[in-house]
mmCIF file of C-alpha atoms in Angstrom:
data_model
loop_
_atom_site.group_PDB
_atom_site.id
_atom_site.type_symbol
_atom_site.label_atom_id
_atom_site.label_comp_id
_atom_site.label_asym_id
_atom_site.label_seq_id
_atom_site.Cartn_x
_atom_site.Cartn_y
_atom_site.Cartn_z
ATOM 1 C CA UNK A 1 22.999 4.698 -12.000
ATOM 2 C CA UNK A 2 26.147 3.836 -10.108
ATOM 3 C CA UNK A 3 25.697 2.316 -6.717
ATOM 4 C CA UNK A 4 28.504 2.141 -4.355
ATOM 5 C CA UNK A 5 27.443 -0.546 -1.584
ATOM 6 C CA UNK A 6 29.848 -0.807 1.457
ATOM 7 C CA UNK A 7 29.915 -3.547 3.921
ATOM 8 C CA UNK A 8 31.229 -1.438 6.900
ATOM 9 C CA UNK A 9 33.751 -3.025 9.412
ATOM 10 C CA UNK A 10 35.430 -1.517 12.354
ATOM 11 C CA UNK A 11 38.967 -1.913 10.711
ATOM 12 C CA UNK A 12 38.304 -2.658 7.247
ATOM 13 C CA UNK A 13 35.409 -2.217 4.744
ATOM 14 C CA UNK A 14 34.677 -3.779 1.477
ATOM 15 C CA UNK A 15 32.831 -1.867 -1.347
ATOM 16 C CA UNK A 16 31.002 -3.048 -4.606
ATOM 17 C CA UNK A 17 30.781 -0.441 -7.241
ATOM 18 C CA UNK A 18 27.644 -1.477 -9.122
ATOM 19 C CA UNK A 19 26.446 -0.241 -12.557
ATOM 20 C CA UNK A 20 22.692 -0.722 -12.779
ATOM 21 C CA UNK A 21 22.743 -0.349 -16.574
ATOM 22 C CA UNK A 22 25.099 -3.153 -17.405
ATOM 23 C CA UNK A 23 24.857 -5.130 -14.221
ATOM 24 C CA UNK A 24 28.656 -5.209 -13.961
ATOM 25 C CA UNK A 25 30.560 -4.490 -10.573
ATOM 26 C CA UNK A 26 33.931 -3.979 -9.226
ATOM 27 C CA UNK A 27 35.009 -4.894 -5.646
ATOM 28 C CA UNK A 28 37.505 -3.202 -3.579
ATOM 29 C CA UNK A 29 38.506 -2.571 0.073
ATOM 30 C CA UNK A 30 39.713 0.440 2.180
ATOM 31 C CA UNK A 31 40.754 1.104 5.815
ATOM 32 C CA UNK A 32 37.550 2.256 7.639
ATOM 33 C CA UNK A 33 38.361 5.953 8.204
ATOM 34 C CA UNK A 34 36.273 8.690 6.820
ATOM 35 C CA UNK A 35 39.241 10.333 5.033
ATOM 36 C CA UNK A 36 39.728 7.074 3.216
ATOM 37 C CA UNK A 37 36.146 6.823 2.370
ATOM 38 C CA UNK A 38 36.213 10.491 1.173
ATOM 39 C CA UNK A 39 38.832 9.491 -1.301
ATOM 40 C CA UNK A 40 36.898 6.545 -2.534
ATOM 41 C CA UNK A 41 33.857 8.579 -3.084
ATOM 42 C CA UNK A 42 35.913 11.171 -5.027
ATOM 43 C CA UNK A 43 37.397 8.554 -7.176
ATOM 44 C CA UNK A 44 34.317 6.339 -7.818
ATOM 45 C CA UNK A 45 31.547 9.416 -7.821
ATOM 46 C CA UNK A 46 28.657 7.154 -7.013
ATOM 47 C CA UNK A 47 25.064 8.300 -7.448
ATOM 48 C CA UNK A 48 24.067 6.408 -4.298
ATOM 49 C CA UNK A 49 25.872 4.881 -1.310
ATOM 50 C CA UNK A 50 24.303 1.874 0.453
ATOM 51 C CA UNK A 51 25.165 0.477 3.906
ATOM 52 C CA UNK A 52 23.719 -1.514 6.589
ATOM 53 C CA UNK A 53 22.360 0.013 9.767
ATOM 54 C CA UNK A 54 25.332 -0.177 12.212
ATOM 55 C CA UNK A 55 27.146 2.232 14.611
ATOM 56 C CA UNK A 56 29.316 3.582 11.699
ATOM 57 C CA UNK A 57 26.193 4.044 9.329
ATOM 58 C CA UNK A 58 25.488 7.414 10.681
ATOM 59 C CA UNK A 59 28.872 8.790 9.921
ATOM 60 C CA UNK A 60 28.784 7.691 6.349
ATOM 61 C CA UNK A 61 25.247 9.058 6.253
ATOM 62 C CA UNK A 62 26.578 12.634 7.336
ATOM 63 C CA UNK A 63 29.431 12.467 4.777
ATOM 64 C CA UNK A 64 27.044 11.577 1.953
ATOM 65 C CA UNK A 65 24.702 14.665 2.760
ATOM 66 C CA UNK A 66 27.846 16.782 2.984
ATOM 67 C CA UNK A 67 28.793 15.673 -0.685
ATOM 68 C CA UNK A 68 25.442 15.654 -2.035
ATOM 69 C CA UNK A 69 25.189 11.881 -2.595
ATOM 70 C CA UNK A 70 22.033 9.887 -1.817
ATOM 71 C CA UNK A 71 22.749 7.462 1.139
ATOM 72 C CA UNK A 72 20.593 4.398 1.758
ATOM 73 C CA UNK A 73 20.757 3.093 5.091
ATOM 74 C CA UNK A 74 19.331 -0.627 5.124
ATOM 75 C CA UNK A 75 17.088 -2.215 7.702
ATOM 76 C CA UNK A 76 18.834 -5.597 8.762
ATOM 77 C CA UNK A 77 15.717 -6.839 10.397
ATOM 78 C CA UNK A 78 14.300 -8.013 6.919
ATOM 79 C CA UNK A 79 14.364 -11.672 5.745
ATOM 80 C CA UNK A 80 16.795 -10.857 3.038
ATOM 81 C CA UNK A 81 19.375 -10.618 5.853
ATOM 82 C CA UNK A 82 18.844 -13.726 7.398
ATOM 83 C CA UNK A 83 21.740 -16.033 6.807
ATOM 84 C CA UNK A 84 20.910 -19.333 8.495
ATOM 85 C CA UNK A 85 20.280 -21.031 5.213
ATOM 86 C CA UNK A 86 23.328 -19.586 3.322
ATOM 87 C CA UNK A 87 26.421 -21.818 2.784
ATOM 88 C CA UNK A 88 28.696 -19.037 2.297
ATOM 89 C CA UNK A 89 28.997 -15.411 3.796
ATOM 90 C CA UNK A 90 31.795 -13.115 3.088
ATOM 91 C CA UNK A 91 32.142 -9.321 3.173
ATOM 92 C CA UNK A 92 32.375 -9.436 -0.417
ATOM 93 C CA UNK A 93 29.132 -11.372 -0.772
ATOM 94 C CA UNK A 94 27.365 -8.863 1.615
ATOM 95 C CA UNK A 95 28.479 -5.859 -0.402
ATOM 96 C CA UNK A 96 27.351 -7.433 -3.763
ATOM 97 C CA UNK A 97 24.152 -8.236 -2.049
ATOM 98 C CA UNK A 98 23.595 -4.826 -0.842
ATOM 99 C CA UNK A 99 24.296 -3.551 -4.332
ATOM 100 C CA UNK A 100 21.745 -5.745 -5.982
ATOM 101 C CA UNK A 101 18.893 -5.159 -3.423
ATOM 102 C CA UNK A 102 19.431 -1.479 -3.835
ATOM 103 C CA UNK A 103 19.149 -1.625 -7.567
ATOM 104 C CA UNK A 104 15.867 -3.518 -7.208
ATOM 105 C CA UNK A 105 14.806 -0.984 -4.759
ATOM 106 C CA UNK A 106 14.253 -3.882 -2.274
ATOM 107 C CA UNK A 107 15.747 -2.111 0.743
ATOM 108 C CA UNK A 108 13.696 -0.684 3.554
ATOM 109 C CA UNK A 109 15.449 2.456 4.451
ATOM 110 C CA UNK A 110 16.386 3.280 8.083
ATOM 111 C CA UNK A 111 15.734 6.882 9.132
ATOM 112 C CA UNK A 112 18.773 8.770 10.433
ATOM 113 C CA UNK A 113 18.087 11.820 12.461
ATOM 114 C CA UNK A 114 20.427 14.873 12.234
ATOM 115 C CA UNK A 115 23.682 14.524 14.274
ATOM 116 C CA UNK A 116 22.474 16.862 17.072
ATOM 117 C CA UNK A 117 19.233 14.749 17.694
ATOM 118 C CA UNK A 118 21.397 11.576 17.682
ATOM 119 C CA UNK A 119 23.709 13.190 20.280
ATOM 120 C CA UNK A 120 20.679 14.187 22.324
ATOM 121 C CA UNK A 121 19.307 10.660 21.996
ATOM 122 C CA UNK A 122 22.659 8.970 23.155
ATOM 123 C CA UNK A 123 22.815 11.223 26.105
ATOM 124 C CA UNK A 124 19.166 10.020 27.116
ATOM 125 C CA UNK A 125 20.182 6.534 26.799
ATOM 126 C CA UNK A 126 23.469 6.975 28.611
ATOM 127 C CA UNK A 127 21.560 8.495 31.397
ATOM 128 C CA UNK A 128 19.378 5.330 31.461
ATOM 129 C CA UNK A 129 22.511 3.217 31.699
ATOM 130 C CA UNK A 130 23.924 5.095 34.728
ATOM 131 C CA UNK A 131 20.290 4.754 36.364
ATOM 132 C CA UNK A 132 20.434 1.083 35.925
ATOM 133 C CA UNK A 133 23.945 0.757 37.109
ATOM 134 C CA UNK A 134 22.770 2.856 40.348
ATOM 135 C CA UNK A 135 19.904 0.291 40.872
ATOM 136 C CA UNK A 136 22.427 -2.611 40.545
ATOM 137 C CA UNK A 137 24.676 -0.834 43.084
ATOM 138 C CA UNK A 138 21.844 -0.406 45.793
ATOM 139 C CA UNK A 139 21.017 -4.140 45.183
ATOM 140 C CA UNK A 140 24.676 -4.947 45.702
ATOM 141 C CA UNK A 141 24.610 -3.032 49.156
ATOM 142 C CA UNK A 142 21.396 -4.898 50.224
ATOM 143 C CA UNK A 143 23.328 -8.293 49.304
ATOM 144 C CA UNK A 144 26.215 -7.161 51.454
ATOM 145 C CA UNK A 145 24.214 -6.438 54.479
ATOM 146 C CA UNK A 146 21.716 -9.259 54.396
ATOM 147 C CA UNK A 147 24.136 -12.039 55.766
ATOM 148 C CA UNK A 148 25.205 -9.700 58.407
ATOM 149 C CA UNK A 149 21.840 -9.184 59.679
ATOM 150 C CA UNK A 150 21.897 -5.639 58.717
ATOM 151 C CA UNK A 151 18.611 -5.124 56.724
ATOM 152 C CA UNK A 152 17.698 -1.902 54.926
ATOM 153 C CA UNK A 153 13.881 -0.627 54.848
ATOM 154 C CA UNK A 154 12.152 -1.140 51.736
ATOM 155 C CA UNK A 155 11.786 1.249 48.780
ATOM 156 C CA UNK A 156 13.034 4.842 48.837
ATOM 157 C CA UNK A 157 13.253 4.639 52.769
ATOM 158 C CA UNK A 158 16.363 2.763 52.512
ATOM 159 C CA UNK A 159 18.335 5.833 50.829
ATOM 160 C CA UNK A 160 17.475 8.879 53.122
ATOM 161 C CA UNK A 161 20.267 10.749 54.599
ATOM 162 C CA UNK A 162 19.801 9.241 57.965
ATOM 163 C CA UNK A 163 20.217 5.600 56.552
ATOM 164 C CA UNK A 164 23.116 6.578 54.423
ATOM 165 C CA UNK A 165 24.775 7.930 57.503
ATOM 166 C CA UNK A 166 24.156 4.768 59.269
ATOM 167 C CA UNK A 167 25.597 2.705 56.368
ATOM 168 C CA UNK A 168 28.913 4.890 56.232
ATOM 169 C CA UNK A 169 29.301 4.118 60.095
ATOM 170 C CA UNK A 170 29.400 0.545 59.204
ATOM 171 C CA UNK A 171 31.852 0.841 56.383
ATOM 172 C CA UNK A 172 35.438 0.734 56.658
ATOM 173 C CA UNK A 173 38.599 1.161 54.363
ATOM 174 C CA UNK A 174 39.166 -2.242 52.856
ATOM 175 C CA UNK A 175 42.922 -2.305 53.693
ATOM 176 C CA UNK A 176 42.242 -2.196 57.505
ATOM 177 C CA UNK A 177 39.302 -4.831 57.503
ATOM 178 C CA UNK A 178 40.339 -8.063 59.102
ATOM 179 C CA UNK A 179 39.580 -11.279 57.294
ATOM 180 C CA UNK A 180 36.350 -11.595 59.214
ATOM 181 C CA UNK A 181 34.804 -8.267 58.160
ATOM 182 C CA UNK A 182 35.643 -7.695 54.534
ATOM 183 C CA UNK A 183 32.219 -7.020 53.908
ATOM 184 C CA UNK A 184 32.651 -3.452 55.598
ATOM 185 C CA UNK A 185 35.416 -2.562 53.090
ATOM 186 C CA UNK A 186 33.158 -3.869 50.111
ATOM 187 C CA UNK A 187 30.344 -1.629 51.574
ATOM 188 C CA UNK A 188 32.640 1.391 51.690
ATOM 189 C CA UNK A 189 33.467 0.629 47.914
ATOM 190 C CA UNK A 190 29.708 0.440 46.996
ATOM 191 C CA UNK A 191 28.753 3.431 48.950
ATOM 192 C CA UNK A 192 31.481 5.584 47.081
ATOM 193 C CA UNK A 193 30.319 4.035 43.844
ATOM 194 C CA UNK A 194 26.802 5.054 44.756
ATOM 195 C CA UNK A 195 27.632 8.626 45.501
ATOM 196 C CA UNK A 196 29.669 8.924 42.212
ATOM 197 C CA UNK A 197 26.809 7.530 40.112
ATOM 198 C CA UNK A 198 24.243 9.879 41.716
ATOM 199 C CA UNK A 199 26.572 12.910 41.139
ATOM 200 C CA UNK A 200 26.872 11.980 37.389
ATOM 201 C CA UNK A 201 23.224 11.305 37.243
ATOM 202 C CA UNK A 202 22.699 14.841 38.488
ATOM 203 C CA UNK A 203 25.041 16.541 36.105
ATOM 204 C CA UNK A 204 23.177 14.748 33.087
ATOM 205 C CA UNK A 205 19.863 15.592 34.506
ATOM 206 C CA UNK A 206 20.844 19.235 34.715
ATOM 207 C CA UNK A 207 21.845 19.169 30.902
ATOM 208 C CA UNK A 208 18.863 17.214 29.947
ATOM 209 C CA UNK A 209 16.497 19.601 31.656
ATOM 210 C CA UNK A 210 17.979 22.578 29.599
ATOM 211 C CA UNK A 211 17.639 20.724 26.295
ATOM 212 C CA UNK A 212 14.111 19.578 27.154
ATOM 213 C CA UNK A 213 12.978 22.949 28.302
ATOM 214 C CA UNK A 214 14.409 24.881 25.192
ATOM 215 C CA UNK A 215 12.687 22.239 22.583
ATOM 216 C CA UNK A 216 9.015 22.975 21.886
ATOM 217 C CA UNK A 217 8.364 19.323 21.033
ATOM 218 C CA UNK A 218 9.396 17.948 24.453
ATOM 219 C CA UNK A 219 7.026 20.707 25.935
ATOM 220 C CA UNK A 220 4.183 19.295 23.959
ATOM 221 C CA UNK A 221 4.723 15.711 25.044
ATOM 222 C CA UNK A 222 5.278 16.678 28.708
ATOM 223 C CA UNK A 223 1.923 18.310 28.767
ATOM 224 C CA UNK A 224 0.335 14.895 29.112
ATOM 225 C CA UNK A 225 -0.386 14.344 32.867
ATOM 226 C CA UNK A 226 1.989 11.754 34.289
ATOM 227 C CA UNK A 227 4.894 12.185 31.637
ATOM 228 C CA UNK A 228 8.011 13.995 32.782
ATOM 229 C CA UNK A 229 10.973 15.326 30.964
ATOM 230 C CA UNK A 230 12.884 12.156 30.806
ATOM 231 C CA UNK A 231 9.921 10.149 28.988
ATOM 232 C CA UNK A 232 9.130 13.052 26.831
ATOM 233 C CA UNK A 233 12.722 13.502 25.639
ATOM 234 C CA UNK A 234 13.035 9.563 25.123
ATOM 235 C CA UNK A 235 9.768 9.936 22.617
ATOM 236 C CA UNK A 236 11.073 12.987 20.988
ATOM 237 C CA UNK A 237 14.529 11.756 20.138
ATOM 238 C CA UNK A 238 13.292 8.522 19.050
ATOM 239 C CA UNK A 239 10.441 9.477 16.736
ATOM 240 C CA UNK A 240 12.384 12.570 15.599
ATOM 241 C CA UNK A 241 10.178 13.672 12.516
ATOM 242 C CA UNK A 242 6.687 12.776 13.432
ATOM 243 C CA UNK A 243 5.487 13.353 9.969
ATOM 244 C CA UNK A 244 7.434 10.223 8.470
ATOM 245 C CA UNK A 245 4.809 8.124 10.074
ATOM 246 C CA UNK A 246 1.233 7.858 8.499
ATOM 247 C CA UNK A 247 -0.581 5.778 11.036
ATOM 248 C CA UNK A 248 -0.580 4.928 14.705
ATOM 249 C CA UNK A 249 0.027 1.469 13.829
ATOM 250 C CA UNK A 250 3.317 2.560 12.155
ATOM 251 C CA UNK A 251 4.106 4.284 15.381
ATOM 252 C CA UNK A 252 3.530 1.368 17.556
ATOM 253 C CA UNK A 253 5.371 -0.957 15.168
ATOM 254 C CA UNK A 254 8.452 1.113 15.180
ATOM 255 C CA UNK A 255 8.619 1.013 18.990
ATOM 256 C CA UNK A 256 8.144 -2.825 19.033
ATOM 257 C CA UNK A 257 4.690 -2.424 20.699
ATOM 258 C CA UNK A 258 2.651 -4.525 18.150
ATOM 259 C CA UNK A 259 2.031 -8.192 18.470
ATOM 260 C CA UNK A 260 3.877 -10.746 16.410
ATOM 261 C CA UNK A 261 1.597 -12.503 13.902
ATOM 262 C CA UNK A 262 1.763 -16.051 13.117
ATOM 263 C CA UNK A 263 -0.219 -17.270 9.816
ATOM 264 C CA UNK A 264 -0.253 -20.575 7.906
ATOM 265 C CA UNK A 265 -3.323 -21.969 6.270
ATOM 266 C CA UNK A 266 -6.237 -21.878 8.685
ATOM 267 C CA UNK A 267 -4.067 -20.673 11.782
ATOM 268 C CA UNK A 268 -3.953 -17.089 12.329
ATOM 269 C CA UNK A 269 -2.780 -16.121 15.743
ATOM 270 C CA UNK A 270 -1.187 -13.047 17.461
ATOM 271 C CA UNK A 271 1.818 -13.512 19.854
ATOM 272 C CA UNK A 272 3.649 -11.195 22.226
ATOM 273 C CA UNK A 273 4.893 -7.682 21.096
ATOM 274 C CA UNK A 274 7.824 -7.802 18.633
ATOM 275 C CA UNK A 275 10.015 -5.683 20.792
ATOM 276 C CA UNK A 276 11.691 -4.122 17.850
ATOM 277 C CA UNK A 277 13.269 -0.527 17.946
ATOM 278 C CA UNK A 278 14.785 0.938 20.834
ATOM 279 C CA UNK A 279 14.540 -0.743 24.079
ATOM 280 C CA UNK A 280 15.235 2.529 25.951
ATOM 281 C CA UNK A 281 12.153 3.899 24.563
ATOM 282 C CA UNK A 282 9.800 0.973 25.907
ATOM 283 C CA UNK A 283 11.581 1.441 29.402
ATOM 284 C CA UNK A 284 10.641 5.039 29.371
ATOM 285 C CA UNK A 285 7.248 4.255 28.401
ATOM 286 C CA UNK A 286 6.731 1.356 30.905
ATOM 287 C CA UNK A 287 7.717 3.874 33.812
ATOM 288 C CA UNK A 288 5.519 6.563 32.359
ATOM 289 C CA UNK A 289 2.549 4.318 31.800
ATOM 290 C CA UNK A 290 2.392 3.268 35.660
ATOM 291 C CA UNK A 291 2.525 7.120 36.345
ATOM 292 C CA UNK A 292 -0.138 8.043 33.881
ATOM 293 C CA UNK A 293 -2.615 5.682 35.286
ATOM 294 C CA UNK A 294 -2.147 7.361 38.656
ATOM 295 C CA UNK A 295 -2.577 10.940 37.322
ATOM 296 C CA UNK A 296 -4.494 10.826 34.160
ATOM 297 C CA UNK A 297 -8.201 9.749 34.377
ATOM 298 C CA UNK A 298 -9.003 8.843 30.688
ATOM 299 C CA UNK A 299 -5.608 6.628 30.748
ATOM 300 C CA UNK A 300 -6.734 5.034 33.912
ATOM 301 C CA UNK A 301 -10.209 4.237 32.763
ATOM 302 C CA UNK A 302 -8.467 2.727 29.682
ATOM 303 C CA UNK A 303 -6.248 0.619 31.919
ATOM 304 C CA UNK A 304 -9.100 -0.688 33.993
ATOM 305 C CA UNK A 305 -11.350 -1.402 30.998
ATOM 306 C CA UNK A 306 -8.528 -3.752 29.719
ATOM 307 C CA UNK A 307 -8.661 -5.794 32.909
ATOM 308 C CA UNK A 308 -5.818 -3.930 34.587
ATOM 309 C CA UNK A 309 -7.321 -4.511 38.093
ATOM 310 C CA UNK A 310 -6.962 -8.408 37.555
ATOM 311 C CA UNK A 311 -3.451 -9.653 38.161
ATOM 312 C CA UNK A 312 -3.451 -11.942 35.220
ATOM 313 C CA UNK A 313 -4.325 -9.012 32.835
ATOM 314 C CA UNK A 314 -1.974 -6.597 34.406
ATOM 315 C CA UNK A 315 0.923 -6.740 32.065
ATOM 316 C CA UNK A 316 -1.209 -6.701 28.839
ATOM 317 C CA UNK A 317 -3.045 -3.954 29.869
ATOM 318 C CA UNK A 318 -0.036 -1.853 30.854
ATOM 319 C CA UNK A 319 1.557 -2.603 27.410
ATOM 320 C CA UNK A 320 -1.746 -1.355 25.993
ATOM 321 C CA UNK A 321 -1.312 1.935 28.110
ATOM 322 C CA UNK A 322 2.284 2.319 26.686
ATOM 323 C CA UNK A 323 1.145 1.870 23.087
ATOM 324 C CA UNK A 324 -1.763 4.241 23.719
ATOM 325 C CA UNK A 325 0.636 6.981 25.511
ATOM 326 C CA UNK A 326 3.228 6.830 22.458
ATOM 327 C CA UNK A 327 0.367 7.244 19.979
ATOM 328 C CA UNK A 328 -0.959 10.076 21.768
ATOM 329 C CA UNK A 329 2.440 11.729 22.112
ATOM 330 C CA UNK A 330 3.051 11.155 18.388
ATOM 331 C CA UNK A 331 -0.410 13.063 17.442
ATOM 332 C CA UNK A 332 0.696 15.876 19.574
ATOM 333 C CA UNK A 333 3.926 16.203 17.889
ATOM 334 C CA UNK A 334 2.256 15.672 14.542
ATOM 335 C CA UNK A 335 -0.317 18.540 15.288
ATOM 336 C CA UNK A 336 1.815 20.803 17.198
ATOM 337 C CA UNK A 337 -0.674 21.059 20.157
ATOM 338 C CA UNK A 338 -0.723 20.436 23.822
ATOM 339 C CA UNK A 339 -2.615 17.606 25.435
ATOM 340 C CA UNK A 340 -6.316 17.866 26.383
ATOM 341 C CA UNK A 341 -8.066 15.092 27.804
ATOM 342 C CA UNK A 342 -11.389 14.035 25.984
ATOM 343 C CA UNK A 343 -14.490 15.711 27.563
ATOM 344 C CA UNK A 344 -12.195 18.880 28.580
ATOM 345 C CA UNK A 345 -14.163 21.968 27.929
ATOM 346 C CA UNK A 346 -12.535 24.306 25.544
ATOM 347 C CA UNK A 347 -10.825 27.367 26.864
ATOM 348 C CA UNK A 348 -13.130 30.516 27.249
ATOM 349 C CA UNK A 349 -12.861 32.976 24.352
ATOM 350 C CA UNK A 350 -11.171 36.155 25.300
ATOM 351 C CA UNK A 351 -13.600 39.192 26.092
#
């Protein structure tokens, strides 16, 4: 078998053409363009391509599928990728190491969803970025008003149409503001930015609503009381194929919701959650968990059973709800069925 291990770079990539029968290899480099990579593949004709997970890995994966070549995308969170005790690290060393690990079948493969799913997931995450920026914009407006003794109401009451009209009455174009009232100019800039962010968010929500409503998997996850379209699509786009997981623990670990474990001799203790995987999924699950315990009786009972009513136990309990929510959603996707709370009577048979 011939393995072409590639250490991908933004401008230049280094490859190692490795022969598993003889152990011999040949090194080379090419400008990081897909047409150059296509030329290398046509000349080398490898049986397998190996790359590390990175922003460019998906494009290489798509090209390998097009050419009928097995593509192995390696998980860089493994111990084999820890370099703190290595005295030399170069692109060539990385490529050789990739090839040898692949030959020994020591690479943990990363699942690469289809291109359409990846694009949908990026749109979901981009929308979360806009929402975060909108929150920061609102906080900056509050910070501008506080020294001027112009306080806003708490929560959503601060952003009603009446309050916004009052804010616009305080704002002025920056070029006409005197030196003692520059805050009015900054306020106008932030209000303009807030309006733009909200318009962009509405545009993205409209597109995401169409994608979610036309996807049967998202409809299944959204059937859980307390789970909306945004959380459902975050779960669907992250898990992609539910059948690649064999247990609920695998699903929770994939989202970084399982505890770290420290074991040495007689010591065996569990720490905080690993927080591996996509942060955007955990953010969506966190928001959905608080909504679920308000609208879903079984989940609320589970939350209270874990001590959610106690302030000291609230965070641990909500993380457990997040994990349970994700596992339930995975089970719905795996089995292709809608949510039914335990104890719910089955629907009556048709006459």
